[in-house]
One Martini backbone bead per residue (centre of mass of N, CA, C, O) as a GRO file, in nm:
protein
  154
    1UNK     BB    1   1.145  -2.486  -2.084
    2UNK     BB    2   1.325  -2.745  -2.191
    3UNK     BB    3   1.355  -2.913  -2.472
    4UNK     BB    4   1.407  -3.245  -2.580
    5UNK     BB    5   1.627  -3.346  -2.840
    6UNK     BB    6   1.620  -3.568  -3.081
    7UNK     BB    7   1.846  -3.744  -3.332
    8UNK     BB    8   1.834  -3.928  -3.634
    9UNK     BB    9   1.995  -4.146  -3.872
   10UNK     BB   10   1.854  -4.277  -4.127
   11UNK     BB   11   1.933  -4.410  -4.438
   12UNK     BB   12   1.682  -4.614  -4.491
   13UNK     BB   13   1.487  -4.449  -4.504
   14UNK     BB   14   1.183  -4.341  -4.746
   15UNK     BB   15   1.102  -4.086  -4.505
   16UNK     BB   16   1.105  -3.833  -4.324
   17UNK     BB   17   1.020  -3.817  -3.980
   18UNK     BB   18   0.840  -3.664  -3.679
   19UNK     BB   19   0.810  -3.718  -3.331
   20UNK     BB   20   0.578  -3.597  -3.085
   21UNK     BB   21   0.610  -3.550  -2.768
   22UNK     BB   22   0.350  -3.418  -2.485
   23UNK     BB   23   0.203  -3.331  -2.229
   24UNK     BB   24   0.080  -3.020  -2.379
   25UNK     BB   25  -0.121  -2.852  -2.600
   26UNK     BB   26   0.092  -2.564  -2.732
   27UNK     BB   27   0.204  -2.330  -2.885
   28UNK     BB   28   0.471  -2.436  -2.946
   29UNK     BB   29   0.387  -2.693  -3.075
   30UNK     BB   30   0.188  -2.568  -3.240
   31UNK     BB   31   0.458  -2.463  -3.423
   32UNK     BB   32   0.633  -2.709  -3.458
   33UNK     BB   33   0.371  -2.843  -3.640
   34UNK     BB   34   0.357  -2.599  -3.842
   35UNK     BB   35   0.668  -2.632  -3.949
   36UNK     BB   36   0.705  -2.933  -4.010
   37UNK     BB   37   0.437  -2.962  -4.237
   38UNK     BB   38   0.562  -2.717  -4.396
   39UNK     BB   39   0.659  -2.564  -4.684
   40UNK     BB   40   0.764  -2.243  -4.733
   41UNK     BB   41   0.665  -2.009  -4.966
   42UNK     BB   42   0.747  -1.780  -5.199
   43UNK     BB   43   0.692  -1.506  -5.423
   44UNK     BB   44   0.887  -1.418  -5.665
   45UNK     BB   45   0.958  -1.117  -5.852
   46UNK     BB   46   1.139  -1.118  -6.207
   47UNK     BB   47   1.095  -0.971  -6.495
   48UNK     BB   48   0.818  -1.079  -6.520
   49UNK     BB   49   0.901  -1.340  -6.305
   50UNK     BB   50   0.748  -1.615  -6.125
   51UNK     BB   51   0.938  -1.727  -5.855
   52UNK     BB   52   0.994  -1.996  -5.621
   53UNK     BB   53   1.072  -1.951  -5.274
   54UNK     BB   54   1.297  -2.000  -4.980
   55UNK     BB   55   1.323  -1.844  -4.710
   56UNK     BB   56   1.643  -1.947  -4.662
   57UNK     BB   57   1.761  -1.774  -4.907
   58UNK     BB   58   1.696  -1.501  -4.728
   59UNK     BB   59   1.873  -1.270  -4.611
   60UNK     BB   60   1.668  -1.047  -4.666
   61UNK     BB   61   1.424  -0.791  -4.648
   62UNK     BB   62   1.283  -0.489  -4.840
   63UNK     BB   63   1.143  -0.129  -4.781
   64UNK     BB   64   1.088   0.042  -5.127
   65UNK     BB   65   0.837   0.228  -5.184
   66UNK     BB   66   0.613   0.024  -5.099
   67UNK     BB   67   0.786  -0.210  -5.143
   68UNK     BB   68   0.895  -0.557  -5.138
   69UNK     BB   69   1.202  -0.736  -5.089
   70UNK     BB   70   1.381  -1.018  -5.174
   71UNK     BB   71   1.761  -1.086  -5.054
   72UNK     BB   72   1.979  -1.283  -5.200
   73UNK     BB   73   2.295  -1.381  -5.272
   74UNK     BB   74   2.213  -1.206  -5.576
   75UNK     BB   75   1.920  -1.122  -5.575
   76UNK     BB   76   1.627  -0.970  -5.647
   77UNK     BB   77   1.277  -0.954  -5.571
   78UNK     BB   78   0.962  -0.907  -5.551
   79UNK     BB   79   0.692  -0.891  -5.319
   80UNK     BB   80   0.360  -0.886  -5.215
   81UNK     BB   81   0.437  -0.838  -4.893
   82UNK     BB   82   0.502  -0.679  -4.640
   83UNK     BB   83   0.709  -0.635  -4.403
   84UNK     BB   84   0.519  -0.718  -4.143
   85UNK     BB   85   0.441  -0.961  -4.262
   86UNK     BB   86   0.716  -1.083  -4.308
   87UNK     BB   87   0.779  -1.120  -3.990
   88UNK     BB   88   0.575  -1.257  -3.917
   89UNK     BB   89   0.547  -1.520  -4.097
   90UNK     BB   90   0.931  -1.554  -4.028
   91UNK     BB   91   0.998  -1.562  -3.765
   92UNK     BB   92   1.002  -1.897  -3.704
   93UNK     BB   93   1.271  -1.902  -3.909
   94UNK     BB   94   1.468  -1.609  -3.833
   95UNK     BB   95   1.278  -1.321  -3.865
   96UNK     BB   96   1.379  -0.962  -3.824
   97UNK     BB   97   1.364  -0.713  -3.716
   98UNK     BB   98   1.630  -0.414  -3.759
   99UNK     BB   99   1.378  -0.175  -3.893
  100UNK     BB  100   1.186  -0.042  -4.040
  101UNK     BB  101   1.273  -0.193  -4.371
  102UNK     BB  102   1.434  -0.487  -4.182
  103UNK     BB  103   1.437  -0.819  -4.258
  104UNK     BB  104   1.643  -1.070  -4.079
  105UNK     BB  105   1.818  -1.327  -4.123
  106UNK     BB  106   1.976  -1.530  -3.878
  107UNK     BB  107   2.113  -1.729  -4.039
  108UNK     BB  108   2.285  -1.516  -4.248
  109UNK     BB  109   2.458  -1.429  -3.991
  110UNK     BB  110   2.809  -1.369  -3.918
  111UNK     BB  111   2.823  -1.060  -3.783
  112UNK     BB  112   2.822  -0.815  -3.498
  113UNK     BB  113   2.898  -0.472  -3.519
  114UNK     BB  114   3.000  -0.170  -3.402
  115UNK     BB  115   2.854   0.105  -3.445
  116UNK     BB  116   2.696   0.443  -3.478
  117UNK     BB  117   2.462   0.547  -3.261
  118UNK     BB  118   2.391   0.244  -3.155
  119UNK     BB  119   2.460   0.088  -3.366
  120UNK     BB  120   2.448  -0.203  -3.576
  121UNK     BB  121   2.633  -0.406  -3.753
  122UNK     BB  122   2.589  -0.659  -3.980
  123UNK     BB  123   2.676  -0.933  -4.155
  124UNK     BB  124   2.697  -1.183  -4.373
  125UNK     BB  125   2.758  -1.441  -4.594
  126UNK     BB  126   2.809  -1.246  -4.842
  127UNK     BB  127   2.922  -0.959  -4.701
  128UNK     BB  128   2.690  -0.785  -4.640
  129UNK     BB  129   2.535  -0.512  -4.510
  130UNK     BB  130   2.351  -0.397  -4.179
  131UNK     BB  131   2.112  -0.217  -4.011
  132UNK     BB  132   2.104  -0.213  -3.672
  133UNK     BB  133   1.917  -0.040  -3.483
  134UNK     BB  134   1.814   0.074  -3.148
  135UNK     BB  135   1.528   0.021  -3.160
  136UNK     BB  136   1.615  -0.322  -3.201
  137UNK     BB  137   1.758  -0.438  -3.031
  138UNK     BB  138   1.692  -0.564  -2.813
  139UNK     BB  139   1.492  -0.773  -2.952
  140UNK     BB  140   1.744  -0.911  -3.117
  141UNK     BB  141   1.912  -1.008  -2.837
  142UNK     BB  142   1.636  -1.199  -2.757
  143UNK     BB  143   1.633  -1.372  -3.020
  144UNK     BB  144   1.918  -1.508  -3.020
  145UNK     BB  145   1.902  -1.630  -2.724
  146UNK     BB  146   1.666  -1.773  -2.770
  147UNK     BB  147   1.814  -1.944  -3.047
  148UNK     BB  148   2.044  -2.067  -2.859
  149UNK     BB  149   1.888  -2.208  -2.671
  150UNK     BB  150   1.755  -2.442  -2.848
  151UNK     BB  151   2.063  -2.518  -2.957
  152UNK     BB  152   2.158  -2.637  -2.682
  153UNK     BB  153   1.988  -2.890  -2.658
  154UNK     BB  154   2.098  -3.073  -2.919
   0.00000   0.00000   0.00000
């Protein structure tokens, strides 16, 4: 079923916030309130400096030699957590596996080209490009429709 969202601008507000209508309180709900309550921070090392970085701001995960990094619009972190953690803790925000090693932000994608080998290239804001892997592929075009059915009702 499709939710109805509301948004109102209200310059004079001191804080903004939130209201959740609904008729039962399920894994959805649950998720929206769980997006909504906090703000999630990422850890990034960087030449031996720990940096706080905010999720939306990476466009890739990648893991090369059992390492993870996250790939933001010119630099590269080093972080903690494995792509599979990654994939999963930020599927939430548009962060999808694309391949064995990449996990792309879909509100980074600008545009969607066919490769190779049934495989896509995706195209980033940034100019940069990665590989859709073809075994990623369905996945992939569920979760952007998923994700345009929900912003199709705003």
């Amino acid at each position: 079923r499709i939710m109805k969202i509301n948004r109102f601008r209200e310059p004079g507000l001191s804080a903004d916030y939130i209201d959740i209508h609904y008729r039962e309180y399920n894994e959805r709900i649950r998720r929206i309130v769980a997006l909504a309550g906090k703000e999630p921070m990422l850890l990034g090392k960087l030449e031996g400096e720990q940096v706080f970085l905010k999720p939306e701001e990476v466009y890739y995960f990648e893991a090369v030699d059992r390492k993870c990094f996250a790939c933001l619009e010119e630099q590269v972190f080093q972080v903690e957590q494995g792509i599979q953690a990654v994939a999963e803790k930020y599927s939430e925000l548009g962060f999808i596996r694309i391949s064995k090693s990449i996990v792309v932000n879909i509100y980074r994608v600008r545009k969607i080209k066919a490769d190779v080998n049934m495989k896509m290239q995706l195209v980033l804001d940034n100019g940069e490009k990665v590989i859709l892997n073809r075994s990623y592929k369905n996945d992939f075009l569920q979760f952007i429709r998923e994700r345009r059915n929900e912003h199709a009702t705003h």
